[in-house]
Tab-separated table of C-alpha atoms and ligand atoms in Angstrom:
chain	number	residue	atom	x	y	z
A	55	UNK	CA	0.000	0.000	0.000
A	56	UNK	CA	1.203	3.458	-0.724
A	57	UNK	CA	2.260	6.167	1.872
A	58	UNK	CA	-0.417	8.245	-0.295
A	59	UNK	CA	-2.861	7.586	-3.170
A	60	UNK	CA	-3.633	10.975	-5.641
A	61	UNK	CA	-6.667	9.625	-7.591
A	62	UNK	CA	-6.798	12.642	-10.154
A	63	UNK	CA	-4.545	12.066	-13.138
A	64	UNK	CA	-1.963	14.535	-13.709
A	65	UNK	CA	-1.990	16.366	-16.929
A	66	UNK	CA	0.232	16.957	-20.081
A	67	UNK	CA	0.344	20.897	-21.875
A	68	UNK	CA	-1.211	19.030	-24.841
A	69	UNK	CA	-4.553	18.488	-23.253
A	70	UNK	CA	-4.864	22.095	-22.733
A	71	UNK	CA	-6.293	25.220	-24.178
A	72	UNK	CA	-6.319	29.311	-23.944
A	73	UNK	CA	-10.066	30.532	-24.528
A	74	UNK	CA	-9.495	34.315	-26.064
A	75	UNK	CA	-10.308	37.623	-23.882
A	76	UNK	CA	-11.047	40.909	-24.714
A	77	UNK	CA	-8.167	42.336	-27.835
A	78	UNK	CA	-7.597	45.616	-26.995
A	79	UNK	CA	-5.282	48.219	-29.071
A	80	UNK	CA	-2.638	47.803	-25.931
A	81	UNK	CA	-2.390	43.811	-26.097
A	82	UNK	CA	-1.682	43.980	-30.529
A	83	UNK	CA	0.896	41.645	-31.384
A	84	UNK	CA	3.191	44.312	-31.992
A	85	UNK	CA	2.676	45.736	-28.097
A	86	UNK	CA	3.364	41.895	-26.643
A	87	UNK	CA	6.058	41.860	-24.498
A	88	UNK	CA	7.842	38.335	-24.186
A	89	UNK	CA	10.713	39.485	-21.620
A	90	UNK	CA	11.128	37.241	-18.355
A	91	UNK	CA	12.919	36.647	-15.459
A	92	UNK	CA	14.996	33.362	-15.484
A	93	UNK	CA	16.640	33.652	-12.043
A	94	UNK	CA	16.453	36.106	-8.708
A	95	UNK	CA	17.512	36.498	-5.907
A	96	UNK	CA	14.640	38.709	-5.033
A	97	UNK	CA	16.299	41.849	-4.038
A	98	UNK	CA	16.803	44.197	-7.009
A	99	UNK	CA	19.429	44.231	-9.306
A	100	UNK	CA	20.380	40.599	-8.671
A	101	UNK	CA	18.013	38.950	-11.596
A	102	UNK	CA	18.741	37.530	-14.493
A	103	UNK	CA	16.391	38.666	-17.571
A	104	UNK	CA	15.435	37.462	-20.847
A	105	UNK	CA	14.014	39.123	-23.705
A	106	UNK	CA	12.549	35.497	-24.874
A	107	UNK	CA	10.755	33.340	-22.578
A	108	UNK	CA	13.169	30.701	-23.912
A	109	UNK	CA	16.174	28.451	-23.364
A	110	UNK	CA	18.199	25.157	-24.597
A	111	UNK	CA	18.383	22.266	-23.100
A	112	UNK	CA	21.706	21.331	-21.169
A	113	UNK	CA	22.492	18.613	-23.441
A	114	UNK	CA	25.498	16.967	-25.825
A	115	UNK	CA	23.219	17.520	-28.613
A	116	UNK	CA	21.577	21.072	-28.194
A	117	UNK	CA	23.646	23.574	-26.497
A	118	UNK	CA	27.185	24.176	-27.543
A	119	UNK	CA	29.171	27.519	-27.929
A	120	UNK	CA	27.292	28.186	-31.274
A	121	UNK	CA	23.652	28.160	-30.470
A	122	UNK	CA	25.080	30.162	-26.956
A	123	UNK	CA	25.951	32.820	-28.575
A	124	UNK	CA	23.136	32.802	-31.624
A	125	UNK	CA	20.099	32.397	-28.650
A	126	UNK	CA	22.040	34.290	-26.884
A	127	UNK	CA	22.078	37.418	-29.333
A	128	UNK	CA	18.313	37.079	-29.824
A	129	UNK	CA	17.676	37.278	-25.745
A	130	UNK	CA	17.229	33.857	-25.194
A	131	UNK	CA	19.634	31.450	-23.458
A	132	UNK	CA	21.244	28.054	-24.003
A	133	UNK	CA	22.934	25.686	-20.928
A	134	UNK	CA	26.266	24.339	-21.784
A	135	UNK	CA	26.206	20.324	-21.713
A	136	UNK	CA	28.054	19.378	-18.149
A	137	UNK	CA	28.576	15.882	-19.652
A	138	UNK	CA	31.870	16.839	-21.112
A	139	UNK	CA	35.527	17.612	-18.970
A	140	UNK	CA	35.600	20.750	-16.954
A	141	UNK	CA	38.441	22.375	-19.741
A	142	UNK	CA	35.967	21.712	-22.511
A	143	UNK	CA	32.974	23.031	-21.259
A	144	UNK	CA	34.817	25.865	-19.799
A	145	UNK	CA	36.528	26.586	-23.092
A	146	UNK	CA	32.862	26.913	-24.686
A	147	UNK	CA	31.946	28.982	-21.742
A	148	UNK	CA	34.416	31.731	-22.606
A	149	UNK	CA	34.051	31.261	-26.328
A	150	UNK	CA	30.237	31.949	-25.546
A	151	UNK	CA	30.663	35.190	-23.245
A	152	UNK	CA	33.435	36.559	-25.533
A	153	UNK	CA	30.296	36.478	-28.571
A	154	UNK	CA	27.896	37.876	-26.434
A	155	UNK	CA	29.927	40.732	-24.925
A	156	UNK	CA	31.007	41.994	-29.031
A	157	UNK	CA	27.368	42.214	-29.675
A	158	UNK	CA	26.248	45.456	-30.496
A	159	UNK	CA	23.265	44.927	-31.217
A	160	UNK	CA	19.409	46.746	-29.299
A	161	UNK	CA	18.915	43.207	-28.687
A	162	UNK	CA	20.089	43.022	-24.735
A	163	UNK	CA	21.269	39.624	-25.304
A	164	UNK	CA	20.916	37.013	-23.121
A	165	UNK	CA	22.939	35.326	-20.678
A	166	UNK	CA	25.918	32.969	-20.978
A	167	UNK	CA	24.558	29.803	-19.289
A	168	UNK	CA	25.929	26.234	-18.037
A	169	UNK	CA	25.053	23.354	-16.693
A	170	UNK	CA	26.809	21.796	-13.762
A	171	UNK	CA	26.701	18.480	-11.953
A	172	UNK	CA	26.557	17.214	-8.477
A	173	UNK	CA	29.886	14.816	-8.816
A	174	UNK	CA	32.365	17.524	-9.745
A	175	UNK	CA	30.710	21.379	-8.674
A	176	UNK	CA	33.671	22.007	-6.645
A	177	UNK	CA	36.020	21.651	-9.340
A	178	UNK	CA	33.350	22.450	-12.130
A	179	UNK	CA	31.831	25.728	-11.006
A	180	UNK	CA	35.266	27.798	-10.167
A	181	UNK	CA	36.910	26.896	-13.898
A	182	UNK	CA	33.109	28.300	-15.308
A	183	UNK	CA	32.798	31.362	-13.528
A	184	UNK	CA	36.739	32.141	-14.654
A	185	UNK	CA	35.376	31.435	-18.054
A	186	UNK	CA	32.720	34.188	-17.436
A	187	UNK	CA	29.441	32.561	-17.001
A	188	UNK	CA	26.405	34.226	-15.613
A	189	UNK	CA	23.739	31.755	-14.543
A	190	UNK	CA	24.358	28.151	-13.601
A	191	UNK	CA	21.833	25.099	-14.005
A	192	UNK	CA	21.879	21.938	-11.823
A	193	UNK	CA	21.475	19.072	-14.547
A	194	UNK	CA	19.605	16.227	-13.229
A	195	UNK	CA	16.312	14.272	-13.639
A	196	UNK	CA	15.737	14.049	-9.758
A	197	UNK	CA	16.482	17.730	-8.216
A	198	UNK	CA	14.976	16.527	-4.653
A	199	UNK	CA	17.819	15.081	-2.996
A	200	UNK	CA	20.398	16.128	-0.502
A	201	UNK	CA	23.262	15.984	-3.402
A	202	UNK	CA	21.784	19.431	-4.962
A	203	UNK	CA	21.484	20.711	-1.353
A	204	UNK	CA	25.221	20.787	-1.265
A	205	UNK	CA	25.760	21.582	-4.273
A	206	UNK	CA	23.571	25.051	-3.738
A	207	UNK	CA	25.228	24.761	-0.414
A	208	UNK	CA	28.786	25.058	-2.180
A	209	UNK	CA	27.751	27.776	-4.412
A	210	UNK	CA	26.213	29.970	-1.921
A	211	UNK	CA	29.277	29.673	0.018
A	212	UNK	CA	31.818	30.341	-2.276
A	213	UNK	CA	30.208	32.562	-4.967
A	214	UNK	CA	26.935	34.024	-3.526
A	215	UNK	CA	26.097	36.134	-5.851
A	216	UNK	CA	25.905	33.644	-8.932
A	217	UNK	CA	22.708	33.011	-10.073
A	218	UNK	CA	22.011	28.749	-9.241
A	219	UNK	CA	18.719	27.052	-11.298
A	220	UNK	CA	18.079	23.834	-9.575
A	221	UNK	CA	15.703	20.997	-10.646
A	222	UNK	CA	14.057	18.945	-11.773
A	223	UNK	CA	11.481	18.637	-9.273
A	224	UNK	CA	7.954	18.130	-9.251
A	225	UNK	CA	6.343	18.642	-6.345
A	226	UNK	CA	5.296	21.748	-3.869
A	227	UNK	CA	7.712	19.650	-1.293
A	228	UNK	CA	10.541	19.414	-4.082
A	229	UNK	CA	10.203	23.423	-4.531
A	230	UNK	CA	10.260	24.475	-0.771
A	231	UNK	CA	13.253	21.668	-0.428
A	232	UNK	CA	15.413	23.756	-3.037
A	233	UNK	CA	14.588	27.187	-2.750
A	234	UNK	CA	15.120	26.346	0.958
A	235	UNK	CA	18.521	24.890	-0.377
A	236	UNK	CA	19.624	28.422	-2.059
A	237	UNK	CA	18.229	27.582	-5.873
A	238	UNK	CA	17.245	31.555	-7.398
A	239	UNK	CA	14.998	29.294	-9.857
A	240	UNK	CA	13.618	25.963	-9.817
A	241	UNK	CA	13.104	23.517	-13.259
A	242	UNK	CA	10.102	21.660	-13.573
A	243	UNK	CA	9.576	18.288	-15.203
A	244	UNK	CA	9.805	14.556	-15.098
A	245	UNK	CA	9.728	11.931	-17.510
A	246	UNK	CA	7.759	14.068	-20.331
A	247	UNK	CA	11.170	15.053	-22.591
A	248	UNK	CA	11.116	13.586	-25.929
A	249	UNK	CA	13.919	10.786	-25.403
A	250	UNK	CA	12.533	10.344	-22.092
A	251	UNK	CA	12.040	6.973	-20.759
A	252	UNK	CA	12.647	7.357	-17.078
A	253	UNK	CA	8.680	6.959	-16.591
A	254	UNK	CA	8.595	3.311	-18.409
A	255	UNK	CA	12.070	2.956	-16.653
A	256	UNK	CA	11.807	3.725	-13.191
A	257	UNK	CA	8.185	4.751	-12.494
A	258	UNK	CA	8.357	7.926	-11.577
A	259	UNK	CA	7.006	10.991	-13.163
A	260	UNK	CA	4.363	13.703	-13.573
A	261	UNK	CA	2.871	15.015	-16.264
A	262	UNK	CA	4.122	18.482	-17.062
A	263	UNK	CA	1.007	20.305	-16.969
A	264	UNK	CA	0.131	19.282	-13.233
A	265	UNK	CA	3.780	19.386	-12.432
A	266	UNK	CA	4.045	23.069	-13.444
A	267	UNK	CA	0.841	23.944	-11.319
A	268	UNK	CA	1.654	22.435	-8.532
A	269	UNK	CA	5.043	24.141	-8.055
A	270	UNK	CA	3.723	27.324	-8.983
A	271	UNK	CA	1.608	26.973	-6.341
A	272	UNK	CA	4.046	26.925	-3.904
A	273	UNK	CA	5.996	29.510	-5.444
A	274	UNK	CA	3.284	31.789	-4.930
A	275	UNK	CA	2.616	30.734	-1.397
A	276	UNK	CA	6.463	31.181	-0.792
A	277	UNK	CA	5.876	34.446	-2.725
A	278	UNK	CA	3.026	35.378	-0.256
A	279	UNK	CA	5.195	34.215	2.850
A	280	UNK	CA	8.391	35.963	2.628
A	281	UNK	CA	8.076	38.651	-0.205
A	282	UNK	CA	10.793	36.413	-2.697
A	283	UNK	CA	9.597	35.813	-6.183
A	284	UNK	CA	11.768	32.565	-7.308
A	285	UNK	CA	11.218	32.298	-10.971
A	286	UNK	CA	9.804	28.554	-12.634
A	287	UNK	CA	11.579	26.734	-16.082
A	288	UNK	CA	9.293	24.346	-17.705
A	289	UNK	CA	11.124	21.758	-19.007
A	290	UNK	CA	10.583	18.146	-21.141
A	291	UNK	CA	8.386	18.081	-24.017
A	292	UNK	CA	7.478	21.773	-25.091
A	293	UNK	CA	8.352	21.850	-28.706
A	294	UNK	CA	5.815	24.522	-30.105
A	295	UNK	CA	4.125	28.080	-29.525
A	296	UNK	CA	0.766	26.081	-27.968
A	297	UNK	CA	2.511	24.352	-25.392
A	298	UNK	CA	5.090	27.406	-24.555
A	299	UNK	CA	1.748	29.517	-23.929
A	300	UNK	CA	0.222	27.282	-21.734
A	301	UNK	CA	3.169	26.898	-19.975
A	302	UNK	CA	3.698	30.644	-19.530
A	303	UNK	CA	-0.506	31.139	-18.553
A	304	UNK	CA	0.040	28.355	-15.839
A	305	UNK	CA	2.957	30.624	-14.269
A	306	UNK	CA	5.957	29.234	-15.873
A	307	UNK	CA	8.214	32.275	-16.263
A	308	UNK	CA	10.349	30.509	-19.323
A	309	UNK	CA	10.396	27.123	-20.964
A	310	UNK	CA	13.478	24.734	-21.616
A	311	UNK	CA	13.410	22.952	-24.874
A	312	UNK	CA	15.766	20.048	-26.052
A	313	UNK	CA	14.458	18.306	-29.507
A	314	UNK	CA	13.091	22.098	-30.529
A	315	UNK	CA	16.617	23.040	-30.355
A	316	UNK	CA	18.408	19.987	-31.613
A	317	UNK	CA	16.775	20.075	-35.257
A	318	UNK	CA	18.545	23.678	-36.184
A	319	UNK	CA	21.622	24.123	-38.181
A	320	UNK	CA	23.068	25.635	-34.831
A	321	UNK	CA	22.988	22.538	-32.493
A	322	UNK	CA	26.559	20.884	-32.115
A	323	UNK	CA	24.370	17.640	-33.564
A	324	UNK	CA	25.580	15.642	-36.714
A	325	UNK	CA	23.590	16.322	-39.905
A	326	UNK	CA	22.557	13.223	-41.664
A	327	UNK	CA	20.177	12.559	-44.454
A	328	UNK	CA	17.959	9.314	-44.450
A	329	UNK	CA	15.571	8.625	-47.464
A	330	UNK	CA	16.733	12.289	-48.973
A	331	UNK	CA	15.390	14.187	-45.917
A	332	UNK	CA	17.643	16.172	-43.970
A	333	UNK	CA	17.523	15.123	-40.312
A	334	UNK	CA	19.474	15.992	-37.123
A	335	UNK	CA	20.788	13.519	-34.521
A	336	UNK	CA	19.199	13.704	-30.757
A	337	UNK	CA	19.679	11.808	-27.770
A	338	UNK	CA	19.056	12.204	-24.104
A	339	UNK	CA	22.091	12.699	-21.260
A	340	UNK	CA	20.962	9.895	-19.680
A	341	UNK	CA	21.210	7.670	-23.075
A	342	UNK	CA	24.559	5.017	-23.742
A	343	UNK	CA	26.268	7.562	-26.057
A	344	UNK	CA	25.949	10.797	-23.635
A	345	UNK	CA	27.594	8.575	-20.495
A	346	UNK	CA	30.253	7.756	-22.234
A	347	UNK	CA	32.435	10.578	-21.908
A	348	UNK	CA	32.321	10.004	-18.001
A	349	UNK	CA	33.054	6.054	-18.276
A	350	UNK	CA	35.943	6.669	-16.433
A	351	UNK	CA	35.016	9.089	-13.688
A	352	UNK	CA	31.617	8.098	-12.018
A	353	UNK	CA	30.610	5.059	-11.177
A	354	UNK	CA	28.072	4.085	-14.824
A	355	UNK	CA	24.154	3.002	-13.548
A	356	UNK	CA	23.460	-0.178	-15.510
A	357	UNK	CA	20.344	0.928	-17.147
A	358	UNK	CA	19.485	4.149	-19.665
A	359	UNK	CA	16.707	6.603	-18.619
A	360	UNK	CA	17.072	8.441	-22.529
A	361	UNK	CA	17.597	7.280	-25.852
A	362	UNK	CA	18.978	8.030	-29.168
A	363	UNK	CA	17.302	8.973	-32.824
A	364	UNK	CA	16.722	11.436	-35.483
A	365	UNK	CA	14.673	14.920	-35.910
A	366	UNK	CA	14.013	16.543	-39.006
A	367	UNK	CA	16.523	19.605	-40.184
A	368	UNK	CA	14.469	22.750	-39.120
A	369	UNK	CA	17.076	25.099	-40.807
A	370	UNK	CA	18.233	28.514	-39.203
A	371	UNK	CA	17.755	29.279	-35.260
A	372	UNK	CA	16.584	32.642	-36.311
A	373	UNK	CA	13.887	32.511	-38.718
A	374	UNK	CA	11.884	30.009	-36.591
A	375	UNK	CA	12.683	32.222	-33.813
A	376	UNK	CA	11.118	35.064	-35.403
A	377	UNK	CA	8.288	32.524	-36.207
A	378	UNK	CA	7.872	31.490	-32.900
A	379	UNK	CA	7.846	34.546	-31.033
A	380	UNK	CA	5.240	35.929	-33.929
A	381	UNK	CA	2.763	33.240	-32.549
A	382	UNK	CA	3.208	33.760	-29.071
A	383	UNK	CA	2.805	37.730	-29.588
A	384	UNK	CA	-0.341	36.180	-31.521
A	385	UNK	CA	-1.561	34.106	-28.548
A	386	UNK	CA	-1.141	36.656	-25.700
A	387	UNK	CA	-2.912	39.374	-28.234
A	388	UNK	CA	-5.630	36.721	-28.642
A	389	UNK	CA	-5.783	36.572	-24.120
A	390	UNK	CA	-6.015	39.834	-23.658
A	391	UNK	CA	-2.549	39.746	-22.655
A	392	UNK	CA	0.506	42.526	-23.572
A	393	UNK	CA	3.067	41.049	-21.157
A	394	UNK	CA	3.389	37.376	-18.962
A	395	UNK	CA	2.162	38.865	-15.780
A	396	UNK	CA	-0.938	39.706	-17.788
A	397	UNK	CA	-0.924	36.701	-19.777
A	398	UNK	CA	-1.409	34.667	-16.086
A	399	UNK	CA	-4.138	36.708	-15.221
A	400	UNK	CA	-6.468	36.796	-17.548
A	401	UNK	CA	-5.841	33.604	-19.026
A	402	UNK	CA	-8.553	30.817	-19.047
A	403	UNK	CA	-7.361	27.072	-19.910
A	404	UNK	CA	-10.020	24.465	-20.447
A	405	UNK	CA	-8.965	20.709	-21.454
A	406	UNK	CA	-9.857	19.533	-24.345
A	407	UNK	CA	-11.177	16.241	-25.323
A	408	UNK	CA	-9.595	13.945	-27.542
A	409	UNK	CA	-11.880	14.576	-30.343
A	410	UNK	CA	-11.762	17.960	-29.855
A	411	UNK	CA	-8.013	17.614	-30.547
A	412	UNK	CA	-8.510	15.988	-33.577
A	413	UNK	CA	-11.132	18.678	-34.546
A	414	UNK	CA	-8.360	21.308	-33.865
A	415	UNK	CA	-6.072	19.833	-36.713
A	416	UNK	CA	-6.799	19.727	-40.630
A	417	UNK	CA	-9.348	17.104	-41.541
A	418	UNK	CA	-11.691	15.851	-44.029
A	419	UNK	CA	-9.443	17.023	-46.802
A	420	UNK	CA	-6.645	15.966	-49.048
A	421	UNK	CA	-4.353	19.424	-48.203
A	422	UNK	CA	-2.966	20.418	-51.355
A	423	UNK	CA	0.813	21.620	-51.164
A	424	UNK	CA	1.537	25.324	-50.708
A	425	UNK	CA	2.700	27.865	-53.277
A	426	UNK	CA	6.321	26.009	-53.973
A	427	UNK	CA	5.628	22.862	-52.454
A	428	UNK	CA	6.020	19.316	-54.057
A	429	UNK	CA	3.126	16.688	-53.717
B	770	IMP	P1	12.562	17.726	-25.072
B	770	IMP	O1	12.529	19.214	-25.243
B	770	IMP	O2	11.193	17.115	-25.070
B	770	IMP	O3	13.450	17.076	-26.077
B	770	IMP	O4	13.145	17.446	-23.608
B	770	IMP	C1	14.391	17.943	-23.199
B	770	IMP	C2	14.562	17.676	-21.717
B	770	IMP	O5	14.576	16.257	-21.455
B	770	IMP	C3	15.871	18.155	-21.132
B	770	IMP	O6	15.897	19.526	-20.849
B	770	IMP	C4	16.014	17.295	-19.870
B	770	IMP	O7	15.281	17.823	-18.787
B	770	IMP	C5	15.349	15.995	-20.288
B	770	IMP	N1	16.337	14.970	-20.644
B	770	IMP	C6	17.510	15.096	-21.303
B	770	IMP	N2	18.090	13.904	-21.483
B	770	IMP	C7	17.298	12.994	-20.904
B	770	IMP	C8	17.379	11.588	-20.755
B	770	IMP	O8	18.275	10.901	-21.243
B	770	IMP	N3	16.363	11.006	-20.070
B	770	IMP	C9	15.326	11.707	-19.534
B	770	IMP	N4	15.187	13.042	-19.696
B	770	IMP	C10	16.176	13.686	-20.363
């Protein structure tokens, strides 16, 4: 018998929708606002600030130096992969803030981000803040545990005003445990990332939808309790404009995305093509071919929680960008909404039925190819 049965199903973004509010010449798509906080410490000046809601995964296949510093220059953010040596990813590091710092563009560009582990933090995190990072991520599927307590312990101690993102938790308990810790934002998710298969795997996991709510809950009742705002990072299966905004109108202050990322000509990913189409190789941190660079240092667990495969080419990070943000601007417009804060407010989700779903997509018709297409 369980310590605790929770008979109500937990949710997934997909099963979610925005009904519109009242469009108002303040809330045009051109007025929308997408900037966000990513980390705080709550007192001001110590935040870190994006102009996207947006940020790569921490992963062998998404963030290297050059999608850094190209999400980076458009205000978004990508984590450095941890699953590499300390002189490598430190190397990247500084190749990273070097780009960002010649950027002259009105863009404020984003920060230079990496991920660090719990094995290695003491020699990991001094060599990354030499190499000029801003904002640090704890990388793991299981953020609840005493290892990223001294971790954020470390950290706190030895460089307290770097910005720490801990996670993955999710759970109001998980939350309180790492804010508690020292964390100046907490990632959300478990077991819903594309080359996920620590649910099947282990049996744990939530899905993301429920997960987000629930730790925004207790955000805002930590919020409520001591004055600190601690921003929220949906992460694990957001790969489109619907599922960002749902994230964002059930308090998520920015969303992590892996496969999104991995499918542009600016992931460090191989480009291969299979049956003439263009495709981009992805696989998870916690697959065979992202442990092997650490063979030799940690102790290897005998089974995979992430596996390996293919996503189509998606071309340049920032035309679908620009795409991307257009629809979001599009969405909040359609709320009501000019900014997040507003977006959270007047936002109404309903879940939608799995016809409904299919009524939402093209059907009943053969759809003829668009003006340059091929049939
Ligand atoms: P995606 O955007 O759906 O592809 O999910 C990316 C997220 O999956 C990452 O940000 C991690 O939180 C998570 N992740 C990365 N590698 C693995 C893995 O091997 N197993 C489980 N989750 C993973």
């Amino acid at each position: 018998m369980a310590g605790r049965i929770q008979w109500e199903p937990s949710r997934t973004l997909h099963e979610f929708r925005l009904l519109p509010g009242l469009t108002t010449d303040e809330c045009t798509p051109d007025r929308v606002d997408l900037s966000t906080v990513l980390a705080s410490r709550g007192q001001e000046g110590s935040t870190i600030v994006l102009s996207l809601p947006v940020v790569a995964a921490a992963m062998q296949a998404v963030s290297g130096d050059r999608m850094g510093i190209e999400l980076g220059r458009l205000g978004g953010a990508a984590f450095v992969f941890c699953s590499q040596t300390v002189t490598s990813q430190a190397e990247m590091v500084s190749r990273i803030a070097r780009g960002l710092s010649g950027h002259s563009s009105e863009v404020v560009p984003g920060p230079c981000a990496a991920a660090i582990n719990t094995h290695d933090h003491e020699e990991r995190v001094p060599a990354l803040v030499e190499a000029g990072v801003r904002v640090l991520a704890i990388d793991s599927s299981d953020g609840h545990s005493v290892f990223q307590q001294r971790a954020l312990a470390y950290v706190r101690e030895r460089f307290p005003d770097l910005p720490v993102i801990a996670g993955n938790v999710i759970t109001a308990d998980g939350f309180d445990f790492l804010v508690s810790a020292g964390a100046w934002g907490v990632k959300v998710g478990m077991g819903s990332g594309s080359i996920c298969i620590t649910q099947e795997q282990k049996g744990t996991g939530r899905g993301l939808a429920t997960a987000i709510l629930d730790v925004v809950a207790a955000r805002d009742r930590y919020m409520a309790a001591t004055g600190r705002y601690v921003p929220v990072i949906a992460d694990g299966g957001i790969g489109s404009a619907r599922e960002i905004a749902v994230a964002l109108a059930f308090g998520a202050d920015a969303v992590m995305m892996g496969r999104y990322f991995a499918g542009l000509e600016e992931s460090p990913s191989e480009l291969v093509v299979q049956a003439g189409r263009k495709m981009k190789r992805y696989w998870g941190e916690g697959s065979a071919r992202a442990r092997e660079w650490r063979e030799a240092r940690y102790k290897q667990s005998v089974f995979e929680e992430g596996v390996e495969g293919l996503v189509p080419f998606a071309g340049r990070l920032e035309g679908r960008m620009l795409e991307l943000c257009a629809m979001l601007r599009a969405t909040f417009s359609t709320c009501g909404a000019a900014t997040l804060e507003q977006l959270r407010r007047t936002a109404v989700a309903e879940v939608v039925s799995a016809l409904s779903i299919r009524e939402g997509q093209v059907h009943g018709i053969e759809q003829s190819p668009g003006p340059g297409g091929c049939a």
